[in-house]
mmCIF file with all atom_site columns, C-alpha atoms and ligand atoms in Angstrom:
data_model
loop_
_atom_site.group_PDB
_atom_site.id
_atom_site.type_symbol
_atom_site.label_atom_id
_atom_site.label_alt_id
_atom_site.label_comp_id
_atom_site.label_asym_id
_atom_site.label_entity_id
_atom_site.label_seq_id
_atom_site.pdbx_PDB_ins_code
_atom_site.Cartn_x
_atom_site.Cartn_y
_atom_site.Cartn_z
_atom_site.occupancy
_atom_site.B_iso_or_equiv
_atom_site.pdbx_formal_charge
_atom_site.auth_seq_id
_atom_site.auth_comp_id
_atom_site.auth_asym_id
_atom_site.auth_atom_id
_atom_site.pdbx_PDB_model_num
ATOM   1   C CA  . UNK A 1 1   ? -1.019  -11.239 0.807   1.00 83.00 ? 1227 UNK A CA  1
ATOM   2   C CA  . UNK A 1 2   ? -1.245  -11.337 -2.961  1.00 76.00 ? 1228 UNK A CA  1
ATOM   3   C CA  . UNK A 1 3   ? -3.629  -12.938 -5.438  1.00 70.00 ? 1229 UNK A CA  1
ATOM   4   C CA  . UNK A 1 4   ? -6.531  -10.579 -4.910  1.00 66.00 ? 1230 UNK A CA  1
ATOM   5   C CA  . UNK A 1 5   ? -8.371  -13.013 -2.672  1.00 71.00 ? 1231 UNK A CA  1
ATOM   6   C CA  . UNK A 1 6   ? -9.781  -11.851 0.634   1.00 69.00 ? 1232 UNK A CA  1
ATOM   7   C CA  . UNK A 1 7   ? -10.006 -15.520 1.502   1.00 77.00 ? 1233 UNK A CA  1
ATOM   8   C CA  . UNK A 1 8   ? -12.711 -18.090 1.987   1.00 83.00 ? 1234 UNK A CA  1
ATOM   9   C CA  . UNK A 1 9   ? -16.243 -16.719 1.880   1.00 82.00 ? 1235 UNK A CA  1
ATOM   10  C CA  . UNK A 1 10  ? -17.296 -16.851 5.509   1.00 83.00 ? 1236 UNK A CA  1
ATOM   11  C CA  . UNK A 1 11  ? -20.821 -15.639 4.686   1.00 84.00 ? 1237 UNK A CA  1
ATOM   12  C CA  . UNK A 1 12  ? -21.559 -19.070 3.200   1.00 86.00 ? 1238 UNK A CA  1
ATOM   13  C CA  . UNK A 1 13  ? -22.831 -21.911 5.428   1.00 89.00 ? 1239 UNK A CA  1
ATOM   14  C CA  . UNK A 1 14  ? -19.445 -23.542 4.987   1.00 87.00 ? 1240 UNK A CA  1
ATOM   15  C CA  . UNK A 1 15  ? -16.355 -21.432 4.695   1.00 85.00 ? 1241 UNK A CA  1
ATOM   16  C CA  . UNK A 1 16  ? -14.670 -24.359 2.970   1.00 85.00 ? 1242 UNK A CA  1
ATOM   17  C CA  . UNK A 1 17  ? -14.219 -23.690 -0.795  1.00 80.00 ? 1243 UNK A CA  1
ATOM   18  C CA  . UNK A 1 18  ? -16.101 -26.783 -1.983  1.00 79.00 ? 1244 UNK A CA  1
ATOM   19  C CA  . UNK A 1 19  ? -15.545 -26.030 -5.662  1.00 76.00 ? 1245 UNK A CA  1
ATOM   20  C CA  . UNK A 1 20  ? -11.942 -27.145 -5.369  1.00 76.00 ? 1246 UNK A CA  1
ATOM   21  C CA  . UNK A 1 21  ? -13.231 -30.699 -4.834  1.00 76.00 ? 1247 UNK A CA  1
ATOM   22  C CA  . UNK A 1 22  ? -15.153 -30.799 -8.125  1.00 71.00 ? 1248 UNK A CA  1
ATOM   23  C CA  . UNK A 1 23  ? -12.540 -32.887 -9.850  1.00 68.00 ? 1249 UNK A CA  1
ATOM   24  C CA  . UNK A 1 24  ? -12.714 -35.502 -7.060  1.00 70.00 ? 1250 UNK A CA  1
ATOM   25  C CA  . UNK A 1 25  ? -16.491 -35.977 -6.809  1.00 68.00 ? 1251 UNK A CA  1
ATOM   26  C CA  . UNK A 1 26  ? -18.587 -37.684 -9.509  1.00 66.00 ? 1252 UNK A CA  1
ATOM   27  C CA  . UNK A 1 27  ? -21.808 -35.801 -10.054 1.00 63.00 ? 1253 UNK A CA  1
ATOM   28  C CA  . UNK A 1 28  ? -20.579 -32.598 -8.387  1.00 60.00 ? 1254 UNK A CA  1
ATOM   29  C CA  . UNK A 1 29  ? -21.519 -30.057 -11.045 1.00 62.00 ? 1255 UNK A CA  1
ATOM   30  C CA  . UNK A 1 30  ? -19.517 -27.032 -11.995 1.00 59.00 ? 1256 UNK A CA  1
ATOM   31  C CA  . UNK A 1 31  ? -22.269 -24.767 -10.732 1.00 58.00 ? 1257 UNK A CA  1
ATOM   32  C CA  . UNK A 1 32  ? -21.195 -23.893 -7.229  1.00 60.00 ? 1258 UNK A CA  1
ATOM   33  C CA  . UNK A 1 33  ? -20.700 -20.216 -6.474  1.00 64.00 ? 1259 UNK A CA  1
ATOM   34  C CA  . UNK A 1 34  ? -17.133 -19.067 -6.186  1.00 69.00 ? 1260 UNK A CA  1
ATOM   35  C CA  . UNK A 1 35  ? -16.189 -19.345 -2.547  1.00 69.00 ? 1261 UNK A CA  1
ATOM   36  C CA  . UNK A 1 36  ? -13.276 -16.918 -2.796  1.00 72.00 ? 1262 UNK A CA  1
ATOM   37  C CA  . UNK A 1 37  ? -14.033 -13.230 -2.348  1.00 72.00 ? 1263 UNK A CA  1
ATOM   38  C CA  . UNK A 1 38  ? -12.134 -11.110 -4.845  1.00 78.00 ? 1264 UNK A CA  1
ATOM   39  C CA  . UNK A 1 39  ? -10.563 -7.922  -3.498  1.00 82.00 ? 1265 UNK A CA  1
ATOM   40  C CA  . UNK A 1 40  ? -8.623  -6.863  -6.587  1.00 85.00 ? 1266 UNK A CA  1
ATOM   41  C CA  . UNK A 1 41  ? -5.003  -5.840  -6.929  1.00 89.00 ? 1267 UNK A CA  1
ATOM   42  C CA  . UNK A 1 42  ? -2.807  -4.708  -4.083  1.00 92.00 ? 1268 UNK A CA  1
ATOM   43  C CA  . UNK A 1 43  ? -1.158  -1.412  -5.070  1.00 96.00 ? 1269 UNK A CA  1
ATOM   44  C CA  . UNK A 1 44  ? 1.948   0.118   -3.519  1.00 97.00 ? 1270 UNK A CA  1
ATOM   45  C CA  . UNK A 1 45  ? 2.836   3.674   -4.554  1.00 98.00 ? 1271 UNK A CA  1
ATOM   46  C CA  . UNK A 1 46  ? 6.224   5.281   -5.110  1.00 98.00 ? 1272 UNK A CA  1
ATOM   47  C CA  . UNK A 1 47  ? 8.683   5.873   -2.271  1.00 98.00 ? 1273 UNK A CA  1
ATOM   48  C CA  . UNK A 1 48  ? 6.659   3.800   0.207   1.00 98.00 ? 1274 UNK A CA  1
ATOM   49  C CA  . UNK A 1 49  ? 8.571   2.458   3.218   1.00 98.00 ? 1275 UNK A CA  1
ATOM   50  C CA  . UNK A 1 50  ? 7.174   -0.839  4.497   1.00 98.00 ? 1276 UNK A CA  1
ATOM   51  C CA  . UNK A 1 51  ? 8.426   -1.789  7.953   1.00 98.00 ? 1277 UNK A CA  1
ATOM   52  C CA  . UNK A 1 52  ? 9.670   -5.246  8.725   1.00 98.00 ? 1278 UNK A CA  1
ATOM   53  C CA  . UNK A 1 53  ? 7.061   -8.032  8.917   1.00 98.00 ? 1279 UNK A CA  1
ATOM   54  C CA  . UNK A 1 54  ? 4.165   -5.752  8.020   1.00 98.00 ? 1280 UNK A CA  1
ATOM   55  C CA  . UNK A 1 55  ? 1.152   -7.586  6.627   1.00 97.00 ? 1281 UNK A CA  1
ATOM   56  C CA  . UNK A 1 56  ? -0.873  -5.940  3.869   1.00 96.00 ? 1282 UNK A CA  1
ATOM   57  C CA  . UNK A 1 57  ? -4.315  -7.401  3.223   1.00 93.00 ? 1283 UNK A CA  1
ATOM   58  C CA  . UNK A 1 58  ? -5.442  -8.152  -0.353  1.00 90.00 ? 1284 UNK A CA  1
ATOM   59  C CA  . UNK A 1 59  ? -6.697  -5.265  -2.465  1.00 91.00 ? 1285 UNK A CA  1
ATOM   60  C CA  . UNK A 1 60  ? -5.194  -2.548  -0.268  1.00 95.00 ? 1286 UNK A CA  1
ATOM   61  C CA  . UNK A 1 61  ? -3.937  0.629   -1.966  1.00 97.00 ? 1287 UNK A CA  1
ATOM   62  C CA  . UNK A 1 62  ? -0.985  2.412   -0.376  1.00 98.00 ? 1288 UNK A CA  1
ATOM   63  C CA  . UNK A 1 63  ? -0.355  5.876   -1.815  1.00 98.00 ? 1289 UNK A CA  1
ATOM   64  C CA  . UNK A 1 64  ? 2.976   7.554   -2.619  1.00 98.00 ? 1290 UNK A CA  1
ATOM   65  C CA  . UNK A 1 65  ? 5.300   8.438   0.237   1.00 98.00 ? 1291 UNK A CA  1
ATOM   66  C CA  . UNK A 1 66  ? 3.439   6.427   2.878   1.00 98.00 ? 1292 UNK A CA  1
ATOM   67  C CA  . UNK A 1 67  ? 5.075   4.560   5.774   1.00 98.00 ? 1293 UNK A CA  1
ATOM   68  C CA  . UNK A 1 68  ? 3.874   1.245   7.200   1.00 98.00 ? 1294 UNK A CA  1
ATOM   69  C CA  . UNK A 1 69  ? 5.047   0.506   10.728  1.00 98.00 ? 1295 UNK A CA  1
ATOM   70  C CA  . UNK A 1 70  ? 6.863   -2.695  11.630  1.00 98.00 ? 1296 UNK A CA  1
ATOM   71  C CA  . UNK A 1 71  ? 4.540   -5.667  12.261  1.00 98.00 ? 1297 UNK A CA  1
ATOM   72  C CA  . UNK A 1 72  ? 1.465   -3.675  11.300  1.00 98.00 ? 1298 UNK A CA  1
ATOM   73  C CA  . UNK A 1 73  ? -1.599  -5.301  9.781   1.00 98.00 ? 1299 UNK A CA  1
ATOM   74  C CA  . UNK A 1 74  ? -2.943  -3.008  7.079   1.00 98.00 ? 1300 UNK A CA  1
ATOM   75  C CA  . UNK A 1 75  ? -6.689  -3.437  6.527   1.00 96.00 ? 1301 UNK A CA  1
ATOM   76  C CA  . UNK A 1 76  ? -7.530  -0.007  5.062   1.00 97.00 ? 1302 UNK A CA  1
ATOM   77  C CA  . UNK A 1 77  ? -6.208  2.072   2.185   1.00 98.00 ? 1303 UNK A CA  1
ATOM   78  C CA  . UNK A 1 78  ? -3.410  4.497   3.104   1.00 98.00 ? 1304 UNK A CA  1
ATOM   79  C CA  . UNK A 1 79  ? -3.218  8.063   1.775   1.00 98.00 ? 1305 UNK A CA  1
ATOM   80  C CA  . UNK A 1 80  ? -0.141  9.913   0.499   1.00 98.00 ? 1306 UNK A CA  1
ATOM   81  C CA  . UNK A 1 81  ? 2.629   10.500  3.049   1.00 98.00 ? 1307 UNK A CA  1
ATOM   82  C CA  . UNK A 1 82  ? 0.611   8.949   5.882   1.00 98.00 ? 1308 UNK A CA  1
ATOM   83  C CA  . UNK A 1 83  ? 2.258   6.836   8.599   1.00 98.00 ? 1309 UNK A CA  1
ATOM   84  C CA  . UNK A 1 84  ? 0.183   3.874   9.763   1.00 98.00 ? 1310 UNK A CA  1
ATOM   85  C CA  . UNK A 1 85  ? 0.909   1.334   12.462  1.00 98.00 ? 1311 UNK A CA  1
ATOM   86  C CA  . UNK A 1 86  ? -0.636  -1.311  14.705  1.00 98.00 ? 1312 UNK A CA  1
ATOM   87  C CA  . UNK A 1 87  ? -3.039  -4.216  14.390  1.00 98.00 ? 1313 UNK A CA  1
ATOM   88  C CA  . UNK A 1 88  ? -5.403  -3.253  12.904  1.00 98.00 ? 1314 UNK A CA  1
ATOM   89  C CA  . UNK A 1 89  ? -3.256  -0.359  11.705  1.00 98.00 ? 1315 UNK A CA  1
ATOM   90  C CA  . UNK A 1 90  ? -4.384  3.212   12.420  1.00 98.00 ? 1316 UNK A CA  1
ATOM   91  C CA  . UNK A 1 91  ? -3.128  6.555   11.162  1.00 98.00 ? 1317 UNK A CA  1
ATOM   92  C CA  . UNK A 1 92  ? -0.257  7.613   13.449  1.00 98.00 ? 1318 UNK A CA  1
ATOM   93  C CA  . UNK A 1 93  ? 0.368   10.944  11.731  1.00 98.00 ? 1319 UNK A CA  1
ATOM   94  C CA  . UNK A 1 94  ? 1.264   12.444  8.373   1.00 98.00 ? 1320 UNK A CA  1
ATOM   95  C CA  . UNK A 1 95  ? 4.918   12.876  7.397   1.00 98.00 ? 1321 UNK A CA  1
ATOM   96  C CA  . UNK A 1 96  ? 4.431   16.513  6.356   1.00 97.00 ? 1322 UNK A CA  1
ATOM   97  C CA  . UNK A 1 97  ? 1.773   19.225  6.401   1.00 97.00 ? 1323 UNK A CA  1
ATOM   98  C CA  . UNK A 1 98  ? -1.071  18.922  3.888   1.00 98.00 ? 1324 UNK A CA  1
ATOM   99  C CA  . UNK A 1 99  ? 0.406   21.840  1.941   1.00 96.00 ? 1325 UNK A CA  1
ATOM   100 C CA  . UNK A 1 100 ? 3.816   20.147  1.620   1.00 96.00 ? 1326 UNK A CA  1
ATOM   101 C CA  . UNK A 1 101 ? 2.221   16.800  0.729   1.00 97.00 ? 1327 UNK A CA  1
ATOM   102 C CA  . UNK A 1 102 ? 0.277   18.531  -2.037  1.00 97.00 ? 1328 UNK A CA  1
ATOM   103 C CA  . UNK A 1 103 ? 3.526   19.998  -3.409  1.00 95.00 ? 1329 UNK A CA  1
ATOM   104 C CA  . UNK A 1 104 ? 5.329   16.656  -3.246  1.00 96.00 ? 1330 UNK A CA  1
ATOM   105 C CA  . UNK A 1 105 ? 2.489   14.959  -5.094  1.00 97.00 ? 1331 UNK A CA  1
ATOM   106 C CA  . UNK A 1 106 ? 2.763   17.577  -7.840  1.00 95.00 ? 1332 UNK A CA  1
ATOM   107 C CA  . UNK A 1 107 ? 6.567   17.376  -8.055  1.00 95.00 ? 1333 UNK A CA  1
ATOM   108 C CA  . UNK A 1 108 ? 6.663   13.540  -8.181  1.00 96.00 ? 1334 UNK A CA  1
ATOM   109 C CA  . UNK A 1 109 ? 10.472  13.446  -8.015  1.00 96.00 ? 1335 UNK A CA  1
ATOM   110 C CA  . UNK A 1 110 ? 10.420  9.678   -8.606  1.00 97.00 ? 1336 UNK A CA  1
ATOM   111 C CA  . UNK A 1 111 ? 9.442   10.365  -12.223 1.00 96.00 ? 1337 UNK A CA  1
ATOM   112 C CA  . UNK A 1 112 ? 12.552  12.501  -12.840 1.00 95.00 ? 1338 UNK A CA  1
ATOM   113 C CA  . UNK A 1 113 ? 15.335  11.234  -15.101 1.00 95.00 ? 1339 UNK A CA  1
ATOM   114 C CA  . UNK A 1 114 ? 17.862  9.185   -13.161 1.00 96.00 ? 1340 UNK A CA  1
ATOM   115 C CA  . UNK A 1 115 ? 20.587  11.789  -13.836 1.00 96.00 ? 1341 UNK A CA  1
ATOM   116 C CA  . UNK A 1 116 ? 18.422  14.500  -12.263 1.00 95.00 ? 1342 UNK A CA  1
ATOM   117 C CA  . UNK A 1 117 ? 17.816  12.317  -9.218  1.00 96.00 ? 1343 UNK A CA  1
ATOM   118 C CA  . UNK A 1 118 ? 21.538  11.620  -8.817  1.00 97.00 ? 1344 UNK A CA  1
ATOM   119 C CA  . UNK A 1 119 ? 22.388  15.325  -9.204  1.00 96.00 ? 1345 UNK A CA  1
ATOM   120 C CA  . UNK A 1 120 ? 19.924  16.190  -6.434  1.00 96.00 ? 1346 UNK A CA  1
ATOM   121 C CA  . UNK A 1 121 ? 20.437  13.427  -3.905  1.00 96.00 ? 1347 UNK A CA  1
ATOM   122 C CA  . UNK A 1 122 ? 21.453  15.989  -1.287  1.00 97.00 ? 1348 UNK A CA  1
ATOM   123 C CA  . UNK A 1 123 ? 18.076  17.712  -1.589  1.00 97.00 ? 1349 UNK A CA  1
ATOM   124 C CA  . UNK A 1 124 ? 16.034  14.505  -1.730  1.00 97.00 ? 1350 UNK A CA  1
ATOM   125 C CA  . UNK A 1 125 ? 17.819  13.293  1.397   1.00 96.00 ? 1351 UNK A CA  1
ATOM   126 C CA  . UNK A 1 126 ? 16.850  16.446  3.297   1.00 96.00 ? 1352 UNK A CA  1
ATOM   127 C CA  . UNK A 1 127 ? 13.687  18.134  4.483   1.00 93.00 ? 1353 UNK A CA  1
ATOM   128 C CA  . UNK A 1 128 ? 14.313  21.148  2.243   1.00 93.00 ? 1354 UNK A CA  1
ATOM   129 C CA  . UNK A 1 129 ? 11.015  21.425  0.379   1.00 93.00 ? 1355 UNK A CA  1
ATOM   130 C CA  . UNK A 1 130 ? 11.766  24.975  -0.818  1.00 93.00 ? 1356 UNK A CA  1
ATOM   131 C CA  . UNK A 1 131 ? 14.926  23.773  -2.556  1.00 94.00 ? 1357 UNK A CA  1
ATOM   132 C CA  . UNK A 1 132 ? 12.984  20.897  -4.109  1.00 94.00 ? 1358 UNK A CA  1
ATOM   133 C CA  . UNK A 1 133 ? 10.464  23.374  -5.500  1.00 91.00 ? 1359 UNK A CA  1
ATOM   134 C CA  . UNK A 1 134 ? 13.281  25.465  -6.989  1.00 92.00 ? 1360 UNK A CA  1
ATOM   135 C CA  . UNK A 1 135 ? 14.667  22.377  -8.752  1.00 90.00 ? 1361 UNK A CA  1
ATOM   136 C CA  . UNK A 1 136 ? 11.249  21.536  -10.144 1.00 75.00 ? 1362 UNK A CA  1
ATOM   137 C CA  . UNK A 1 137 ? 10.846  25.057  -11.433 1.00 71.00 ? 1363 UNK A CA  1
ATOM   138 C CA  . UNK A 1 138 ? 14.168  24.926  -13.339 1.00 71.00 ? 1364 UNK A CA  1
HETATM 139 C C1  . COA B 2 .   ? 6.093   3.614   12.102  1.00 95.65 ? 2753 COA B C1  1
HETATM 140 C C2  . COA B 2 .   ? 7.436   4.247   12.434  1.00 95.65 ? 2753 COA B C2  1
HETATM 141 C C3  . COA B 2 .   ? 8.138   4.715   11.151  1.00 95.65 ? 2753 COA B C3  1
HETATM 142 C C4  . COA B 2 .   ? 7.100   5.453   13.327  1.00 95.65 ? 2753 COA B C4  1
HETATM 143 O O1  . COA B 2 .   ? 8.286   6.052   13.725  1.00 95.65 ? 2753 COA B O1  1
HETATM 144 P P1  . COA B 2 .   ? 8.210   7.509   14.430  1.00 95.65 ? 2753 COA B P1  1
HETATM 145 O O2  . COA B 2 .   ? 7.663   8.470   13.445  1.00 95.65 ? 2753 COA B O2  1
HETATM 146 O O3  . COA B 2 .   ? 9.561   7.787   14.977  1.00 95.65 ? 2753 COA B O3  1
HETATM 147 O O4  . COA B 2 .   ? 7.099   7.333   15.539  1.00 95.65 ? 2753 COA B O4  1
HETATM 148 P P2  . COA B 2 .   ? 7.224   7.194   17.145  1.00 95.65 ? 2753 COA B P2  1
HETATM 149 O O5  . COA B 2 .   ? 8.250   6.172   17.525  1.00 95.65 ? 2753 COA B O5  1
HETATM 150 O O6  . COA B 2 .   ? 7.386   8.588   17.668  1.00 95.65 ? 2753 COA B O6  1
HETATM 151 O O7  . COA B 2 .   ? 5.785   6.634   17.524  1.00 95.65 ? 2753 COA B O7  1
HETATM 152 C C5  . COA B 2 .   ? 4.620   7.383   17.310  1.00 95.65 ? 2753 COA B C5  1
HETATM 153 C C6  . COA B 2 .   ? 3.427   6.580   17.808  1.00 95.65 ? 2753 COA B C6  1
HETATM 154 O O8  . COA B 2 .   ? 3.262   5.455   16.931  1.00 95.65 ? 2753 COA B O8  1
HETATM 155 C C7  . COA B 2 .   ? 3.324   4.234   17.665  1.00 95.65 ? 2753 COA B C7  1
HETATM 156 N N1  . COA B 2 .   ? 4.040   3.278   16.818  1.00 95.65 ? 2753 COA B N1  1
HETATM 157 C C8  . COA B 2 .   ? 5.278   3.399   16.289  1.00 95.65 ? 2753 COA B C8  1
HETATM 158 N N2  . COA B 2 .   ? 5.578   2.344   15.532  1.00 95.65 ? 2753 COA B N2  1
HETATM 159 C C9  . COA B 2 .   ? 4.528   1.521   15.576  1.00 95.65 ? 2753 COA B C9  1
HETATM 160 C C10 . COA B 2 .   ? 4.254   0.241   14.982  1.00 95.65 ? 2753 COA B C10 1
HETATM 161 N N3  . COA B 2 .   ? 5.139   -0.371  14.204  1.00 95.65 ? 2753 COA B N3  1
HETATM 162 N N4  . COA B 2 .   ? 3.065   -0.303  15.241  1.00 95.65 ? 2753 COA B N4  1
HETATM 163 C C11 . COA B 2 .   ? 2.160   0.311   16.043  1.00 95.65 ? 2753 COA B C11 1
HETATM 164 N N5  . COA B 2 .   ? 2.350   1.526   16.619  1.00 95.65 ? 2753 COA B N5  1
HETATM 165 C C12 . COA B 2 .   ? 3.527   2.115   16.376  1.00 95.65 ? 2753 COA B C12 1
HETATM 166 C C13 . COA B 2 .   ? 4.078   4.587   18.933  1.00 95.65 ? 2753 COA B C13 1
HETATM 167 O O9  . COA B 2 .   ? 3.744   3.700   19.974  1.00 95.65 ? 2753 COA B O9  1
HETATM 168 C C14 . COA B 2 .   ? 3.606   5.974   19.199  1.00 95.65 ? 2753 COA B C14 1
HETATM 169 O O10 . COA B 2 .   ? 2.327   5.921   19.769  1.00 95.65 ? 2753 COA B O10 1
HETATM 170 P P3  . COA B 2 .   ? 1.813   7.041   20.841  1.00 95.65 ? 2753 COA B P3  1
HETATM 171 O O11 . COA B 2 .   ? 1.772   8.355   20.057  1.00 95.65 ? 2753 COA B O11 1
HETATM 172 O O12 . COA B 2 .   ? 0.447   6.558   21.231  1.00 95.65 ? 2753 COA B O12 1
HETATM 173 O O13 . COA B 2 .   ? 2.820   7.068   21.928  1.00 95.65 ? 2753 COA B O13 1
HETATM 174 C C15 . COA B 2 .   ? 8.399   3.249   13.156  1.00 95.65 ? 2753 COA B C15 1
HETATM 175 O O14 . COA B 2 .   ? 7.992   3.049   14.497  1.00 95.65 ? 2753 COA B O14 1
HETATM 176 C C16 . COA B 2 .   ? 8.499   1.904   12.450  1.00 95.65 ? 2753 COA B C16 1
HETATM 177 O O15 . COA B 2 .   ? 7.726   0.966   12.662  1.00 95.65 ? 2753 COA B O15 1
HETATM 178 N N6  . COA B 2 .   ? 9.509   1.815   11.562  1.00 95.65 ? 2753 COA B N6  1
HETATM 179 C C17 . COA B 2 .   ? 9.801   0.618   10.803  1.00 95.65 ? 2753 COA B C17 1
HETATM 180 C C18 . COA B 2 .   ? 11.126  0.020   11.318  1.00 95.65 ? 2753 COA B C18 1
HETATM 181 C C19 . COA B 2 .   ? 11.557  -1.126  10.478  1.00 95.65 ? 2753 COA B C19 1
HETATM 182 O O16 . COA B 2 .   ? 10.782  -1.989  10.128  1.00 95.65 ? 2753 COA B O16 1
HETATM 183 N N7  . COA B 2 .   ? 12.848  -1.151  10.153  1.00 95.65 ? 2753 COA B N7  1
HETATM 184 C C20 . COA B 2 .   ? 13.449  -2.239  9.387   1.00 95.65 ? 2753 COA B C20 1
HETATM 185 C C21 . COA B 2 .   ? 13.281  -2.024  7.912   1.00 95.65 ? 2753 COA B C21 1
HETATM 186 S S1  . COA B 2 .   ? 14.211  -0.657  7.255   1.00 95.65 ? 2753 COA B S1  1
#
């Protein structure tokens, strides 16, 4: 759900966004409070896998390497390499140990030159973190 809007402000007496009627009503002044709650940008990190029909609420930040389960409703920010699922989505588990996640976040392979990525597809499409570290060190 894009646009940065959480939706109609349901803390008001009416949840209907009356300001949209201003142009239709004589005497209705442009002074009504904004009835849409702003949640800011939705941000999706690098190498994030979003399962089919997942729903991501406005303003949510999903960090690098995360996985969103099919048909999940994401209402909270997701950390790096975390797998979330359900409605409302909960943390299922992390993809790797905290130590490995820390290394992956330092390596940031997605910022490599495309030639380097192509040369190392076999390593990226494996669980060989040690080999990945060796490549980074080269
Ligand atoms: C989230 C996902 C990646 C987890 O896969 P996994 O690591 O193999 O996890 P498991 O199947 O072992 O399930 C682990 C737990 O998460 C739960 N779970 C898995 N997927 C879930 C989902 N989409 N929503 C809610 N819960 C989910 C399981 O019920 C299980 O719960 P339990 O530990 O209480 O028994 C996978 O289930 C998924 O949704 N993949 C997306 C598929 C898809 O959309 N493919 C098409 C696009 S490529």
